[in-house]
Amino acid sequence: MEQNVFFLPHEGLRLVELAEFLGAELVNSDHADVIVRSVAPISRARAGDICYILSRRSRDELATCEASAVICDKALADLVPQHLPVMLSSNPHAAFAMAGGLFYPTALRPVAFSGESEIAPSAVIDPSAKLEMGVIVEPMAVIGAHAEIGEGTRIGAHSIIGPNVKIGRDCSIAAGASILCALLGNGVIIHNGARIGQDGFGYAPGPRGMIKIVQIGRVIIQDNVEIGANTTIDRGAMDDTVIGEGTKIDNQVQIGHNVQIGRHCAIVAQVGIAGSAKIGNGVQIGGQVGIKGHVTIGDGVQIAAQSGIMTDLAAGGQYGGTPARPLNDYLRDVAQLMSKTRVRGKKTGGEKND
């Protein structure tokens, strides 16, 4: 790949310094002074890059790898060619992620569109809003009456912060996002175009059509939550919509009113969560999953992509399919269906026309 002008390489760290930062073990001290500047996949890692492996399937790529170091578990160290420095970690994936953040700190948050260090002249800020020291407001952003924004937070260009919204410290609100009727903790990241706090979808059938039900709740987003681009989170109808601490939400996710999501969950793109669903802590939800309203999903549940959740799911389980069922049952059902399809195909193909 040609030089990336968007994210320039780090000035460089010695491997011994990087190992200390990662809490990893550099196998051969002779490599202590090797300099690394960037991260890369095994397939195209070159001098100055660090990469990682998670399984023996990487054996062929390692044979031609030119990286300055490879992070791996002790059980895989024998796969790495002798000319490549090895860094041992009990969690190579996490170590690699930490290395990436160290080399490219600006890539961890939405990119600023201007060089503003304070308040852009074109920003519109209500006189009653309270901004702590060090808040940055980019061009054309709008901040409503009585809003409060904490120190170190950046408000992106053309974003909208509604009246009475409270945003904590060290948050990043990217360009084009809108935040209404919401309270945000510290360290929250909201990506471009996200919509937080608009009214939920609530109607009552009447004799002349649908009657709108008022949505007067809030959105509560706890510390260190990250919300992807163009994701929408509706405010509660009368209770609150809550996103728990440390939860990470991908792009284009729809979260309905009164939904409660626990701490440290991971929700992948195009998931739809209907109103008043309750999701426990540490839940992982694959892409395009649909979750029915008013169901409860227990702590630690893992849900396969494109599943449909119609009923409560017990804590700690793995589920898949529509309607969702224990993952092993779902995979067995799919295997049986495919087997029957193949049999029918053989029978049809073996018939002769009259």
PDB file of N, CA and C in Angstrom, residues 161-209:
ATOM      1  N   ILE A 161     -26.113  20.090  19.512  1.00  0.00           N
ATOM      2  CA  ILE A 161     -26.253  19.709  20.919  1.00  0.00           C
ATOM      3  C   ILE A 161     -27.492  20.422  21.442  1.00  0.00           C
ATOM      4  N   GLY A 162     -28.515  19.647  21.779  1.00  0.00           N
ATOM      5  CA  GLY A 162     -29.800  20.240  22.118  1.00  0.00           C
ATOM      6  C   GLY A 162     -29.842  20.912  23.476  1.00  0.00           C
ATOM      7  N   PRO A 163     -30.922  21.629  23.748  1.00  0.00           N
ATOM      8  CA  PRO A 163     -31.098  22.282  25.044  1.00  0.00           C
ATOM      9  C   PRO A 163     -31.027  21.286  26.196  1.00  0.00           C
ATOM     10  N   ASN A 164     -30.354  21.686  27.269  1.00  0.00           N
ATOM     11  CA  ASN A 164     -30.271  20.921  28.523  1.00  0.00           C
ATOM     12  C   ASN A 164     -29.474  19.622  28.423  1.00  0.00           C
ATOM     13  N   VAL A 165     -28.902  19.347  27.273  1.00  0.00           N
ATOM     14  CA  VAL A 165     -28.037  18.169  27.140  1.00  0.00           C
ATOM     15  C   VAL A 165     -26.792  18.372  27.989  1.00  0.00           C
ATOM     16  N   LYS A 166     -26.341  17.292  28.624  1.00  0.00           N
ATOM     17  CA  LYS A 166     -25.111  17.351  29.416  1.00  0.00           C
ATOM     18  C   LYS A 166     -24.120  16.328  28.863  1.00  0.00           C
ATOM     19  N   ILE A 167     -22.916  16.795  28.560  1.00  0.00           N
ATOM     20  CA  ILE A 167     -21.857  15.957  28.005  1.00  0.00           C
ATOM     21  C   ILE A 167     -20.652  16.053  28.931  1.00  0.00           C
ATOM     22  N   GLY A 168     -20.097  14.906  29.311  1.00  0.00           N
ATOM     23  CA  GLY A 168     -18.988  14.884  30.253  1.00  0.00           C
ATOM     24  C   GLY A 168     -17.667  15.330  29.660  1.00  0.00           C
ATOM     25  N   ARG A 169     -16.594  14.962  30.331  1.00  0.00           N
ATOM     26  CA  ARG A 169     -15.254  15.388  29.938  1.00  0.00           C
ATOM     27  C   ARG A 169     -14.609  14.398  28.969  1.00  0.00           C
ATOM     28  N   ASP A 170     -13.705  14.938  28.144  1.00  0.00           N
ATOM     29  CA  ASP A 170     -12.902  14.129  27.215  1.00  0.00           C
ATOM     30  C   ASP A 170     -13.764  13.315  26.256  1.00  0.00           C
ATOM     31  N   CYS A 171     -14.853  13.879  25.813  1.00  0.00           N
ATOM     32  CA  CYS A 171     -15.720  13.228  24.817  1.00  0.00           C
ATOM     33  C   CYS A 171     -15.388  13.747  23.423  1.00  0.00           C
ATOM     34  N   SER A 172     -15.743  12.954  22.417  1.00  0.00           N
ATOM     35  CA  SER A 172     -15.598  13.373  21.018  1.00  0.00           C
ATOM     36  C   SER A 172     -16.946  13.230  20.334  1.00  0.00           C
ATOM     37  N   ILE A 173     -17.488  14.353  19.894  1.00  0.00           N
ATOM     38  CA  ILE A 173     -18.743  14.365  19.144  1.00  0.00           C
ATOM     39  C   ILE A 173     -18.383  14.726  17.712  1.00  0.00           C
ATOM     40  N   ALA A 174     -18.511  13.780  16.787  1.00  0.00           N
ATOM     41  CA  ALA A 174     -18.016  13.986  15.427  1.00  0.00           C
ATOM     42  C   ALA A 174     -18.952  14.873  14.616  1.00  0.00           C
ATOM     43  N   ALA A 175     -18.472  15.241  13.442  1.00  0.00           N
ATOM     44  CA  ALA A 175     -19.206  16.144  12.561  1.00  0.00           C
ATOM     45  C   ALA A 175     -20.568  15.573  12.195  1.00  0.00           C
ATOM     46  N   GLY A 176     -21.568  16.438  12.213  1.00  0.00           N
ATOM     47  CA  GLY A 176     -22.890  16.064  11.744  1.00  0.00           C
ATOM     48  C   GLY A 176     -23.725  15.255  12.708  1.00  0.00           C
ATOM     49  N   ALA A 177     -23.242  14.998  13.896  1.00  0.00           N
ATOM     50  CA  ALA A 177     -24.040  14.253  14.877  1.00  0.00           C
ATOM     51  C   ALA A 177     -25.061  15.177  15.521  1.00  0.00           C
ATOM     52  N   SER A 178     -26.141  14.590  16.021  1.00  0.00           N
ATOM     53  CA  SER A 178     -27.112  15.383  16.779  1.00  0.00           C
ATOM     54  C   SER A 178     -27.412  14.665  18.087  1.00  0.00           C
ATOM     55  N   ILE A 179     -27.419  15.426  19.163  1.00  0.00           N
ATOM     56  CA  ILE A 179     -27.639  14.869  20.495  1.00  0.00           C
ATOM     57  C   ILE A 179     -28.715  15.696  21.183  1.00  0.00           C
ATOM     58  N   LEU A 180     -29.839  15.057  21.446  1.00  0.00           N
ATOM     59  CA  LEU A 180     -30.974  15.718  22.076  1.00  0.00           C
ATOM     60  C   LEU A 180     -31.401  14.906  23.291  1.00  0.00           C
ATOM     61  N   CYS A 181     -31.963  15.568  24.287  1.00  0.00           N
ATOM     62  CA  CYS A 181     -32.583  14.891  25.436  1.00  0.00           C
ATOM     63  C   CYS A 181     -31.680  13.797  25.999  1.00  0.00           C
ATOM     64  N   ALA A 182     -30.406  14.092  26.147  1.00  0.00           N
ATOM     65  CA  ALA A 182     -29.454  13.057  26.528  1.00  0.00           C
ATOM     66  C   ALA A 182     -28.468  13.559  27.573  1.00  0.00           C
ATOM     67  N   LEU A 183     -27.986  12.603  28.378  1.00  0.00           N
ATOM     68  CA  LEU A 183     -26.936  12.842  29.353  1.00  0.00           C
ATOM     69  C   LEU A 183     -25.795  11.882  29.035  1.00  0.00           C
ATOM     70  N   LEU A 184     -24.613  12.423  28.770  1.00  0.00           N
ATOM     71  CA  LEU A 184     -23.455  11.610  28.401  1.00  0.00           C
ATOM     72  C   LEU A 184     -22.398  11.680  29.493  1.00  0.00           C
ATOM     73  N   GLY A 185     -21.766  10.540  29.782  1.00  0.00           N
ATOM     74  CA  GLY A 185     -20.686  10.500  30.755  1.00  0.00           C
ATOM     75  C   GLY A 185     -19.369  10.972  30.176  1.00  0.00           C
ATOM     76  N   ASN A 186     -18.269  10.548  30.796  1.00  0.00           N
ATOM     77  CA  ASN A 186     -16.929  10.937  30.360  1.00  0.00           C
ATOM     78  C   ASN A 186     -16.394   9.942  29.325  1.00  0.00           C
ATOM     79  N   GLY A 187     -15.531  10.433  28.432  1.00  0.00           N
ATOM     80  CA  GLY A 187     -14.848   9.569  27.481  1.00  0.00           C
ATOM     81  C   GLY A 187     -15.745   8.954  26.428  1.00  0.00           C
ATOM     82  N   VAL A 188     -16.883   9.545  26.171  1.00  0.00           N
ATOM     83  CA  VAL A 188     -17.824   9.019  25.172  1.00  0.00           C
ATOM     84  C   VAL A 188     -17.391   9.469  23.776  1.00  0.00           C
ATOM     85  N   ILE A 189     -17.510   8.557  22.801  1.00  0.00           N
ATOM     86  CA  ILE A 189     -17.194   8.876  21.405  1.00  0.00           C
ATOM     87  C   ILE A 189     -18.456   8.670  20.571  1.00  0.00           C
ATOM     88  N   ILE A 190     -18.880   9.720  19.886  1.00  0.00           N
ATOM     89  CA  ILE A 190     -20.036   9.662  18.992  1.00  0.00           C
ATOM     90  C   ILE A 190     -19.534   9.960  17.579  1.00  0.00           C
ATOM     91  N   HIS A 191     -19.703   9.016  16.661  1.00  0.00           N
ATOM     92  CA  HIS A 191     -19.158   9.186  15.308  1.00  0.00           C
ATOM     93  C   HIS A 191     -20.105   9.980  14.405  1.00  0.00           C
ATOM     94  N   ASN A 192     -19.617  10.240  13.188  1.00  0.00           N
ATOM     95  CA  ASN A 192     -20.299  11.136  12.256  1.00  0.00           C
ATOM     96  C   ASN A 192     -21.730  10.697  11.977  1.00  0.00           C
ATOM     97  N   GLY A 193     -22.629  11.651  12.040  1.00  0.00           N
ATOM     98  CA  GLY A 193     -23.999  11.415  11.626  1.00  0.00           C
ATOM     99  C   GLY A 193     -24.859  10.626  12.588  1.00  0.00           C
ATOM    100  N   ALA A 194     -24.350  10.291  13.757  1.00  0.00           N
ATOM    101  CA  ALA A 194     -25.175   9.563  14.725  1.00  0.00           C
ATOM    102  C   ALA A 194     -26.307  10.466  15.217  1.00  0.00           C
ATOM    103  N   ARG A 195     -27.446   9.847  15.526  1.00  0.00           N
ATOM    104  CA  ARG A 195     -28.623  10.581  15.998  1.00  0.00           C
ATOM    105  C   ARG A 195     -29.017  10.026  17.363  1.00  0.00           C
ATOM    106  N   ILE A 196     -28.865  10.856  18.364  1.00  0.00           N
ATOM    107  CA  ILE A 196     -29.117  10.443  19.740  1.00  0.00           C
ATOM    108  C   ILE A 196     -30.254  11.277  20.317  1.00  0.00           C
ATOM    109  N   GLY A 197     -31.295  10.600  20.818  1.00  0.00           N
ATOM    110  CA  GLY A 197     -32.318  11.292  21.586  1.00  0.00           C
ATOM    111  C   GLY A 197     -33.521  11.799  20.821  1.00  0.00           C
ATOM    112  N   GLN A 198     -33.678  11.416  19.543  1.00  0.00           N
ATOM    113  CA  GLN A 198     -34.903  11.754  18.829  1.00  0.00           C
ATOM    114  C   GLN A 198     -36.052  10.918  19.411  1.00  0.00           C
ATOM    115  N   ASP A 199     -37.279  11.271  19.082  1.00  0.00           N
ATOM    116  CA  ASP A 199     -38.394  10.558  19.706  1.00  0.00           C
ATOM    117  C   ASP A 199     -38.492   9.125  19.198  1.00  0.00           C
ATOM    118  N   GLY A 200     -38.964   8.249  20.070  1.00  0.00           N
ATOM    119  CA  GLY A 200     -39.136   6.850  19.720  1.00  0.00           C
ATOM    120  C   GLY A 200     -40.374   6.640  18.870  1.00  0.00           C
ATOM    121  N   PHE A 201     -40.514   5.427  18.365  1.00  0.00           N
ATOM    122  CA  PHE A 201     -41.615   5.085  17.470  1.00  0.00           C
ATOM    123  C   PHE A 201     -42.763   4.537  18.315  1.00  0.00           C
ATOM    124  N   GLY A 202     -43.692   5.411  18.654  1.00  0.00           N
ATOM    125  CA  GLY A 202     -44.814   4.997  19.492  1.00  0.00           C
ATOM    126  C   GLY A 202     -46.122   5.579  18.995  1.00  0.00           C
ATOM    127  N   TYR A 203     -47.092   4.700  18.673  1.00  0.00           N
ATOM    128  CA  TYR A 203     -48.396   5.140  18.171  1.00  0.00           C
ATOM    129  C   TYR A 203     -49.482   4.224  18.733  1.00  0.00           C
ATOM    130  N   ALA A 204     -50.649   4.795  18.922  1.00  0.00           N
ATOM    131  CA  ALA A 204     -51.819   4.027  19.350  1.00  0.00           C
ATOM    132  C   ALA A 204     -52.854   4.070  18.225  1.00  0.00           C
ATOM    133  N   PRO A 205     -53.357   2.893  17.776  1.00  0.00           N
ATOM    134  CA  PRO A 205     -54.380   2.888  16.718  1.00  0.00           C
ATOM    135  C   PRO A 205     -55.653   3.586  17.201  1.00  0.00           C
ATOM    136  N   GLY A 206     -56.184   4.483  16.409  1.00  0.00           N
ATOM    137  CA  GLY A 206     -57.417   5.186  16.740  1.00  0.00           C
ATOM    138  C   GLY A 206     -58.436   5.062  15.621  1.00  0.00           C
ATOM    139  N   PRO A 207     -59.624   5.582  15.831  1.00  0.00           N
ATOM    140  CA  PRO A 207     -60.674   5.448  14.814  1.00  0.00           C
ATOM    141  C   PRO A 207     -60.346   6.157  13.508  1.00  0.00           C
ATOM    142  N   ARG A 208     -59.447   7.128  13.573  1.00  0.00           N
ATOM    143  CA  ARG A 208     -59.082   7.864  12.359  1.00  0.00           C
ATOM    144  C   ARG A 208     -57.611   7.682  11.991  1.00  0.00           C
ATOM    145  N   GLY A 209     -57.015   6.651  12.505  1.00  0.00           N
ATOM    146  CA  GLY A 209     -55.612   6.409  12.177  1.00  0.00           C
ATOM    147  C   GLY A 209     -54.748   6.320  13.422  1.00  0.00           C
TER     148      GLY A 209
END
